[in-house]
C-alpha cells in the first residue's frame, strides 16, 4: 500500500507541475548546460542507513549535469583501498514555484558488499553487488537568499534476492549558507532530522548535521558530519566524520 501511495503522490506532483506552467519546456530549451562536481576524502564513509556504511576511510566523487529543470547526478564512492562502495545515478526534474520548488527523481543504485570466505584454511575477501531502484519526492521552501528548508521522501526497492527488499527514508532539513565568520572564512550548516523504516527490519529516528568551512573563493573546503540515533530498533551507534572537499 505504501509504495502505491508514494508512486501516486509523485505522479500527481509531477502532473500538476507540468499542467500549471508550460513555459518550463521553453525555459529548458534556452538554458545552457551546467556542469559541476565534488570530490571528498573522508576518514569514515558513513551513510544515513547504517547497514550501508563503509566504516573506513573513503573517496567520494559526485558530478552534476543540469539543463533547465532537468539534472543527471552520477556518483561513485570508493574505499581508500580503491574498491567500490556505492554507486548512484540520479535523474531528477524540478518545478520552481516562487519560494517553493518541487522535485521528483529516480535513481539506479549499486551497493558493493564485502564478505569474507574461508577456503583451504585461507580467508579471502569477496565483493558482491546489490542493485536498488529509488524514487524521490521533495519540496524545498526558500526562506531567504542563503537559507531554505526541505522535506524529502525516498522509497527504495531491492532488485536482488539478498538485497534489502524495500525501505522508506523521510527527512526534514534546513540549509543555511554563507555565514561569515571573518572576512575570509564562511560557514554553511545543514541540520537534519530523518526517519528510516526498512525490511531488514530496521526502524529509527536520527538527528544529523553537516558543517562546511570554506575560505574566500578557493574550491577547497573542510566538512564535518555527525549522526546521532534518537529512537532506533535495533540499537545504532553515534557516528561522525571529517572530509576534505574539492568543488569544481
Rosetta silent file (secondary structure, phi, psi, omega in degrees, C-alpha in Angstrom):
SEQUENCE: XXXXXXXXXXXXXXXXXXXXXXXXXXXXXXXXXXXXXXXXXXXXXXXXXXXXXXXXXXXXXXXXXXXXXXXXXXXXXXXXXXXXXXXXXXXXXXXXXXXXXXXXXXXXXXXXXXXXXXXXXXXXXXXXXXXXXXXXXXXXXXXXXXXXXXXXXXXXXXXXXXXXXXXXXXXXXXXXXXXXXXXXXXXXXXXXXXXXXXXXXXXXXXXXXXXXXXXXXXXXXXXXXXXXXXXXXXXXXXXXXXXXXXXX
SCORE:     score description
SCORE:     0.000 S_00000001
   1 L     0.000  -43.454 -179.645    0.000    0.000    0.000 S_00000001
   2 H   -61.041  -45.183  178.499    2.801    2.432    0.902 S_00000001
   3 H   -60.942  -38.286  179.440    4.622    2.030   -2.448 S_00000001
   4 H   -65.670  -41.756  179.593    1.382    2.644   -4.351 S_00000001
   5 H   -65.094  -43.592  179.656    0.611    5.748   -2.292 S_00000001
   6 H   -62.139  -45.301  179.589    4.142    7.100   -2.747 S_00000001
   7 H   -62.548  -40.539  179.586    4.022    6.487   -6.523 S_00000001
   8 H   -63.134  -45.418 -179.344    0.612    8.161   -6.772 S_00000001
   9 H   -64.473  -39.931  179.176    1.777   11.273   -4.900 S_00000001
  10 H   -63.051  -46.559  179.069    4.934   11.516   -7.008 S_00000001
  11 H   -64.476  -37.524 -179.650    2.971   11.255  -10.256 S_00000001
  12 H   -64.754  -45.817  179.202    0.380   13.747   -9.027 S_00000001
  13 H   -61.133  -43.113 -179.992    3.008   16.369   -8.140 S_00000001
  14 H   -62.607  -47.863 -179.173    4.709   15.864  -11.499 S_00000001
  15 H   -63.702  -41.904 -179.150    1.464   16.104  -13.479 S_00000001
  16 H   -61.872  -44.646 -178.923    0.298   19.148  -11.505 S_00000001
  17 H   -65.550  -39.381  178.985    3.548   20.992  -12.078 S_00000001
  18 H   -67.039  -40.216 -175.681    3.528   20.261  -15.804 S_00000001
  19 H   -73.954  -26.944 -177.226   -0.078   21.333  -16.241 S_00000001
  20 H   -77.474  -29.361 -173.920    0.301   24.608  -14.308 S_00000001
  21 L  -145.734  102.964 -178.890    3.189   26.023  -16.307 S_00000001
  22 L   -82.993   -5.659 -179.710    4.010   25.046  -19.893 S_00000001
  23 H   -72.153  -15.927 -178.179    6.783   27.645  -20.040 S_00000001
  24 H   -59.718  -39.793 -178.832    9.156   25.224  -18.295 S_00000001
  25 H   -65.774  -37.126  177.461    9.845   23.319  -21.515 S_00000001
  26 H   -67.257  -40.525  178.936   10.711   26.568  -23.335 S_00000001
  27 H   -61.293  -41.497 -178.917   12.975   27.592  -20.454 S_00000001
  28 H   -62.950  -40.576 -179.443   14.770   24.242  -20.625 S_00000001
  29 H   -63.855  -34.673 -177.071   15.445   24.621  -24.347 S_00000001
  30 H   -85.313  -19.472 -174.709   17.031   28.064  -23.833 S_00000001
  31 L   -75.336  139.019  176.747   19.050   27.170  -20.727 S_00000001
  32 L   -74.967  160.373  176.040   22.747   26.304  -21.149 S_00000001
  33 E   -77.317  130.091 -179.960   24.163   23.033  -19.875 S_00000001
  34 E  -111.725  130.867  179.985   25.736   23.418  -16.408 S_00000001
  35 E  -117.197  136.584  176.706   28.464   21.072  -15.176 S_00000001
  36 E  -153.474  166.242  179.807   29.684   20.771  -11.580 S_00000001
  37 E  -166.118  170.550 -179.578   31.233   18.208   -9.282 S_00000001
  38 E  -148.246  138.508  173.241   32.704   17.384   -5.907 S_00000001
  39 E  -123.807  128.248 -179.197   35.451   15.089   -4.642 S_00000001
  40 E  -126.774  132.609  171.803   35.677   14.328   -0.935 S_00000001
  41 E  -107.569  119.785 -175.079   38.329   12.455    1.031 S_00000001
  42 E  -127.896  152.028  179.653   36.944   11.405    4.407 S_00000001
  43 L   -77.223  -12.646 -174.711   38.235    9.441    7.381 S_00000001
  44 L  -154.695  111.216  178.096   34.959    7.487    7.711 S_00000001
  45 L   -78.542  104.584 -178.684   32.478    6.537    4.992 S_00000001
  46 L  -112.132  164.651 -177.802   29.084    6.789    6.697 S_00000001
  47 L  -141.556  149.245  174.909   25.537    6.502    5.382 S_00000001
  48 L   -56.850  -31.835  175.280   22.093    7.568    6.647 S_00000001
  49 L   -96.517  110.261 -174.266   21.261    3.832    6.567 S_00000001
  50 H   -54.260  -32.116 -179.067   23.773    2.163    8.957 S_00000001
  51 H   -64.160  -21.569 -178.095   23.689   -1.127    7.002 S_00000001
  52 H   -99.561    4.561 -178.842   25.184    0.699    4.002 S_00000001
  53 L   -72.216  146.842  176.614   28.003    2.416    5.921 S_00000001
  54 L   -85.548  -42.243  178.323   31.596    1.630    4.950 S_00000001
  55 L    73.979   16.029  179.598   33.122    2.442    8.341 S_00000001
  56 L  -139.821  166.775  174.190   36.534    3.076    6.777 S_00000001
  57 L   -56.036  143.570 -173.837   38.294    5.987    5.032 S_00000001
  58 E  -143.480  155.130  171.915   36.668    6.706    1.682 S_00000001
  59 E  -113.352  118.508 -173.979   36.980    8.724   -1.514 S_00000001
  60 E  -115.172  125.882 -177.793   33.596   10.087   -2.605 S_00000001
  61 E  -123.148  136.920  178.530   33.031   11.541   -6.074 S_00000001
  62 E  -143.818  145.070 -179.187   29.912   13.217   -7.429 S_00000001
  63 E  -134.110  158.024  178.113   29.017   15.062  -10.623 S_00000001
  64 E  -141.783  128.652  174.842   26.003   17.005  -11.880 S_00000001
  65 E  -117.105  115.807 -173.463   24.884   17.765  -15.428 S_00000001
  66 E  -125.082  136.557  173.616   21.994   20.245  -15.449 S_00000001
  67 E  -140.684  113.888 -176.553   19.931   21.763  -18.230 S_00000001
  68 L    62.742 -125.596 -178.667   16.897   23.837  -17.323 S_00000001
  69 L   -94.497    2.450 -178.704   14.845   21.920  -14.754 S_00000001
  70 E  -105.453  145.602  177.992   16.428   18.552  -15.525 S_00000001
  71 E  -146.740  149.012  174.220   19.582   17.141  -13.944 S_00000001
  72 E  -126.104  123.220 -172.283   21.616   13.944  -14.025 S_00000001
  73 E  -128.626   87.065  174.624   23.852   13.330  -10.996 S_00000001
  74 E   -79.430  148.353  177.669   26.082   10.247  -11.089 S_00000001
  75 E  -146.305  141.830  177.887   28.236    9.459   -8.049 S_00000001
  76 E  -137.738  120.675 -177.166   30.773    6.747   -7.326 S_00000001
  77 E  -112.086  137.118 -177.074   32.228    6.228   -3.865 S_00000001
  78 E  -121.485  156.437  163.930   35.292    4.115   -3.095 S_00000001
  79 E   -75.278  161.167 -178.569   37.077    2.811   -0.061 S_00000001
  80 L   -65.188  -14.703  176.906   40.557    4.252    0.354 S_00000001
  81 L   -82.439    0.745  177.958   41.828    0.854   -0.857 S_00000001
  82 L    89.972   -2.295  179.927   40.347    1.609   -4.285 S_00000001
  83 L   -86.384  137.930 -177.703   37.462   -0.877   -4.031 S_00000001
  84 E   -65.096  150.100 -177.850   33.984    0.467   -4.962 S_00000001
  85 E  -119.533  -63.663 -179.614   31.489    1.111   -2.170 S_00000001
  86 E  -138.948  140.999  175.357   28.319    2.794   -3.516 S_00000001
  87 E  -127.494  133.410  178.400   27.272    3.999   -6.964 S_00000001
  88 E  -128.024  150.629  177.252   24.295    6.294   -7.668 S_00000001
  89 E  -141.469   80.314 -175.941   22.768    7.657  -10.884 S_00000001
  90 E   -82.269  128.819  171.723   20.074   10.202  -10.009 S_00000001
  91 E  -115.597  118.315 -171.946   17.858   11.572  -12.779 S_00000001
  92 E  -129.537  155.667  170.487   15.748   14.458  -11.478 S_00000001
  93 E  -136.002  137.862 -178.877   13.295   17.115  -12.617 S_00000001
  94 E  -123.539  156.570 -176.723   12.288   20.145  -10.539 S_00000001
  95 E  -131.768   95.563 -179.388    9.434   22.622  -10.749 S_00000001
  96 E   -71.928  135.494  176.275   10.127   26.083   -9.226 S_00000001
  97 E  -138.814   90.139 -177.852    7.071   27.980   -7.949 S_00000001
  98 L    56.095 -114.165 -178.164    8.056   31.324   -6.369 S_00000001
  99 L   -84.322  -12.719 -179.112    9.512   30.341   -2.972 S_00000001
 100 E  -101.473  145.644  171.610    8.681   26.628   -3.391 S_00000001
 101 E  -131.884  122.140  176.646   10.491   24.084   -5.541 S_00000001
 102 E   -97.918  142.397 -177.694    9.012   20.633   -6.132 S_00000001
 103 E  -142.211  138.520  172.722   11.334   17.824   -7.232 S_00000001
 104 E  -129.110  156.328 -178.699   10.951   14.204   -8.271 S_00000001
 105 E  -163.758  166.234  177.535   13.637   11.740   -9.271 S_00000001
 106 E  -137.376  143.973 -173.915   14.650    8.162   -9.910 S_00000001
 107 E  -136.468  134.644  170.553   17.959    6.506   -9.088 S_00000001
 108 E  -101.723  113.658 -171.311   19.715    3.311  -10.143 S_00000001
 109 E  -118.156  142.999  175.854   21.936    2.433   -7.189 S_00000001
 110 E  -122.566  131.283  176.808   24.625   -0.204   -6.642 S_00000001
 111 E  -119.534  122.310 -175.889   25.870   -1.238   -3.207 S_00000001
 112 E   -95.929  112.527 -178.990   29.075   -3.294   -3.048 S_00000001
 113 E   -92.713  139.614  177.526   29.103   -5.694   -0.089 S_00000001
 114 E  -109.460  123.453  178.504   32.339   -7.091    1.312 S_00000001
 115 E  -131.826  152.645  178.700   32.247  -10.557    2.845 S_00000001
 116 E  -102.888  134.654  175.011   34.944  -12.981    3.982 S_00000001
 117 E  -125.001  148.445 -179.913   35.021  -16.609    2.864 S_00000001
 118 E  -113.358  128.889 -178.377   37.376  -19.361    4.026 S_00000001
 119 E  -143.537  126.835 -178.320   38.728  -21.922    1.591 S_00000001
 120 L    53.439   43.663  177.946   41.576  -24.382    2.192 S_00000001
 121 L    65.117   13.808  176.689   42.253  -22.720    5.558 S_00000001
 122 E  -118.055  139.752 -178.354   42.739  -19.355    3.854 S_00000001
 123 E  -103.247  130.592 -179.839   40.368  -16.383    4.231 S_00000001
 124 E  -122.443  147.647  173.352   39.521  -14.194    1.240 S_00000001
 125 E   -94.842  127.617 -178.296   37.522  -11.004    0.933 S_00000001
 126 E  -119.749  140.524  177.811   34.843  -11.194   -1.765 S_00000001
 127 E  -107.631  132.582  172.528   32.727   -8.348   -3.131 S_00000001
 128 E  -121.418  153.174 -178.779   29.118   -8.749   -4.212 S_00000001
 129 E  -116.723  133.910  174.182   26.930   -6.055   -5.645 S_00000001
 130 E  -109.781  136.562 -178.210   23.265   -5.407   -4.806 S_00000001
 131 E  -102.138  138.673  179.900   21.102   -3.368   -7.174 S_00000001
 132 E  -134.023  148.772  173.091   18.453   -0.911   -5.963 S_00000001
 133 E  -116.803  126.022 -176.365   15.844    1.311   -7.588 S_00000001
 134 E  -121.505  142.546  176.820   14.989    4.500   -5.682 S_00000001
 135 E  -119.775  142.873 -175.084   12.201    7.044   -6.121 S_00000001
 136 E  -128.812  141.841  168.802   12.290   10.567   -4.702 S_00000001
 137 E  -137.175  128.378 -175.592    9.765   13.290   -3.912 S_00000001
 138 E  -144.906  149.323  175.153   10.966   16.542   -2.302 S_00000001
 139 E  -131.531  129.120  178.911    9.739   20.058   -1.568 S_00000001
 140 E  -118.228  133.525  176.873   12.050   22.981   -0.786 S_00000001
 141 E  -113.147  122.442 -178.707   10.940   26.324    0.651 S_00000001
 142 E   -87.573  113.757 -179.457   13.312   29.262    0.190 S_00000001
 143 E   -81.013  -45.778  178.864   13.315   31.452    3.300 S_00000001
 144 E  -149.896 -173.553 -178.857   15.967   33.890    2.102 S_00000001
 145 L   -63.156  -28.769 -175.208   18.838   34.073   -0.363 S_00000001
 146 L  -117.956   13.748 -178.989   21.023   31.978    1.941 S_00000001
 147 E  -147.196  145.988  179.777   18.560   29.752    3.803 S_00000001
 148 E  -158.062  164.632  173.326   15.928   27.138    2.992 S_00000001
 149 E  -127.004  152.423 -176.362   14.108   24.117    4.427 S_00000001
 150 E  -141.351  137.381  170.766   13.362   20.840    2.685 S_00000001
 151 E  -111.985  132.178 -172.388   11.043   17.863    3.182 S_00000001
 152 E  -139.976  147.006  175.117   12.109   14.726    1.337 S_00000001
 153 E  -137.998  131.686  171.694   10.987   11.110    0.906 S_00000001
 154 E  -115.809  138.405  168.205   12.798    8.192   -0.732 S_00000001
 155 E  -116.032  125.136 -176.364   11.301    4.806   -1.492 S_00000001
 156 E  -114.095  133.428  179.254   13.918    2.115   -2.151 S_00000001
 157 E  -122.127  120.459  177.840   13.262   -1.242   -3.831 S_00000001
 158 E   -76.951  137.835 -177.634   15.890   -4.006   -3.757 S_00000001
 159 L   -93.677  -39.175 -176.045   16.318   -5.907   -7.034 S_00000001
 160 L   -85.441  161.166 -177.140   18.446   -8.881   -5.930 S_00000001
 161 L   -63.150  -40.221 -176.698   17.343  -11.748   -3.676 S_00000001
 162 L   -92.347    8.881  177.258   19.871  -10.917   -0.942 S_00000001
 163 L   -83.367  163.993  172.021   19.285   -7.134   -1.096 S_00000001
 164 L   -64.161  122.474 -169.524   17.171   -5.165    1.380 S_00000001
 165 L   -62.318  -44.965 -179.045   13.701   -5.750   -0.092 S_00000001
 166 E  -161.912  161.546  178.933   12.267   -2.273    0.475 S_00000001
 167 E  -169.672  154.705  176.018   12.648    0.809    2.613 S_00000001
 168 E  -118.759  145.050  176.452   11.499    4.365    3.276 S_00000001
 169 E  -133.567  117.300  179.314   13.617    7.366    4.162 S_00000001
 170 E  -113.863  136.567 -175.659   11.906   10.570    5.395 S_00000001
 171 E  -140.943  140.079  171.647   13.900   13.740    6.002 S_00000001
 172 E  -127.902  117.528 -173.187   13.303   17.286    7.219 S_00000001
 173 E  -136.927  161.189  174.312   16.353   19.518    6.872 S_00000001
 174 E  -121.785  152.561  178.698   17.476   23.139    6.806 S_00000001
 175 E  -131.538  114.914 -179.031   20.241   24.668    4.722 S_00000001
 176 E  -121.761  116.021 -174.235   21.983   27.828    5.946 S_00000001
 177 E  -118.680  167.653  174.719   24.876   29.061    3.812 S_00000001
 178 E    56.478   42.203  172.383   27.367   31.942    3.667 S_00000001
 179 E   -79.822  115.673 -173.728   27.591   32.527    7.416 S_00000001
 180 E   -82.430  116.085  176.508   30.515   34.954    7.659 S_00000001
 181 L   -92.650  -28.373  175.947   32.991   34.029   10.386 S_00000001
 182 L  -158.762 -174.286  178.413   35.610   36.505    9.185 S_00000001
 183 L   -66.188  -19.194 -174.906   36.491   38.427    6.036 S_00000001
 184 L  -114.891  -25.444 -172.345   37.928   35.231    4.576 S_00000001
 185 E  -110.154  133.387  176.936   36.104   32.299    6.186 S_00000001
 186 E  -124.185  153.430 -177.743   32.462   31.294    5.644 S_00000001
 187 E  -125.146  138.898  172.863   30.385   28.557    7.249 S_00000001
 188 E  -121.892  137.282 -178.261   27.449   26.535    5.883 S_00000001
 189 E  -123.797  142.011  175.510   25.197   24.438    8.145 S_00000001
 190 E  -137.766   85.819  173.183   22.715   21.668    7.342 S_00000001
 191 E   -74.537  148.493 -172.330   20.842   20.306   10.393 S_00000001
 192 E  -149.493  140.274  173.156   18.669   17.301    9.595 S_00000001
 193 E  -123.501  122.189 -177.174   16.069   15.078   11.233 S_00000001
 194 E  -137.538  156.285 -178.451   15.354   11.791    9.437 S_00000001
 195 E  -128.536  135.214 -179.319   13.424    8.558    9.912 S_00000001
 196 E  -118.360  138.019  176.148   14.220    5.152    8.382 S_00000001
 197 E  -144.257  105.363  179.671   11.854    2.196    8.000 S_00000001
 198 E  -132.515  178.461 -170.851   13.071   -0.797    6.007 S_00000001
 199 L   -89.923   14.102 -178.515   12.587   -4.553    5.719 S_00000001
 200 L   -57.635  -47.101    8.116   15.870   -5.652    7.395 S_00000001
 201 L   -91.817  146.989  177.049   13.925   -4.909    9.742 S_00000001
 202 E  -148.917  128.958  177.141   15.333   -1.586   10.894 S_00000001
 203 E  -134.612  140.228  179.669   13.487    1.477   12.165 S_00000001
 204 E  -172.200  146.822  174.035   14.959    4.626   13.600 S_00000001
 205 E  -106.712  128.831 -175.194   14.756    8.345   14.180 S_00000001
 206 E  -128.507  151.502  167.958   18.067   10.203   13.800 S_00000001
 207 E  -115.099  137.152  179.928   19.410   13.722   14.169 S_00000001
 208 E  -142.673  167.394  178.249   22.338   14.710   11.989 S_00000001
 209 E  -157.710  146.307  175.992   24.243   17.778   10.940 S_00000001
 210 E  -126.098  130.994  175.532   26.809   18.856    8.370 S_00000001
 211 E  -121.611  134.875 -178.796   29.079   21.874    8.764 S_00000001
 212 E  -127.864  123.957  177.009   31.275   23.150    5.913 S_00000001
 213 E  -103.810  126.354  179.012   34.063   25.712    6.310 S_00000001
 214 E  -125.559  154.730 -176.314   35.260   27.473    3.136 S_00000001
 215 E  -119.817  116.920  179.873   37.967   30.101    2.564 S_00000001
 216 L    45.917 -128.857 -178.113   37.353   33.042    0.207 S_00000001
 217 L  -104.656   18.738  179.322   36.868   31.767   -3.359 S_00000001
 218 L   -69.342  143.664  179.818   39.034   28.671   -3.029 S_00000001
 219 L   -79.534    1.742 -178.337   37.450   25.442   -4.379 S_00000001
 220 E  -103.332  137.328  178.524   38.697   23.550   -1.288 S_00000001
 221 E  -143.309  164.628  177.502   36.647   23.251    1.908 S_00000001
 222 E  -117.159  133.378 -179.222   36.553   21.239    5.142 S_00000001
 223 E  -125.067  154.674  174.388   33.385   19.491    6.283 S_00000001
 224 E  -137.109  133.106 -178.415   32.282   17.656    9.400 S_00000001
 225 E  -125.887  140.562  177.423   29.270   15.347    9.648 S_00000001
 226 E  -137.209  141.055  178.766   27.663   13.751   12.715 S_00000001
 227 E  -128.321  120.656 -177.244   24.753   11.299   13.012 S_00000001
 228 E  -115.836  116.107  175.339   23.070   10.756   16.386 S_00000001
 229 E   -67.979  137.275  177.809   20.482    7.930   16.881 S_00000001
 230 E  -106.878  -63.385  176.449   17.449    9.061   18.874 S_00000001
 231 E  -129.710  105.969 -170.389   14.911    6.206   18.841 S_00000001
 232 E  -135.199  138.621  174.765   16.282    3.190   16.986 S_00000001
 233 E  -136.046  119.067   -5.188   15.471   -0.549   16.722 S_00000001
 234 L   -73.603 -179.517 -173.592   17.838   -2.385   16.771 S_00000001
 235 L   -61.232  142.860  177.354   20.438   -0.237   18.541 S_00000001
 236 L  -133.414  150.843 -174.587   22.688    2.020   16.460 S_00000001
 237 L   -99.766  158.419  172.329   25.772    3.996   17.488 S_00000001
 238 L   -62.168  140.913 -177.926   26.758    7.654   17.152 S_00000001
 239 E  -139.197  151.574 -178.998   28.832    8.235   14.010 S_00000001
 240 E  -156.676  162.845  172.176   30.889   11.110   12.600 S_00000001
 241 E  -156.292  165.526  173.656   33.467   12.011   10.000 S_00000001
 242 E  -124.037  138.052 -177.291   35.672   14.836    8.703 S_00000001
 243 E  -130.713  146.279  171.449   36.123   15.473    4.999 S_00000001
 244 E  -105.268  120.173 -171.147   38.414   17.438    2.717 S_00000001
 245 E  -112.137  143.439  173.181   36.369   18.651   -0.278 S_00000001
 246 E  -127.081  116.576 -178.873   37.295   19.860   -3.738 S_00000001
 247 E  -103.795  142.854  177.003   34.499   21.524   -5.769 S_00000001
 248 L  -147.646    0.000    0.000   34.625   22.208   -9.485 S_00000001
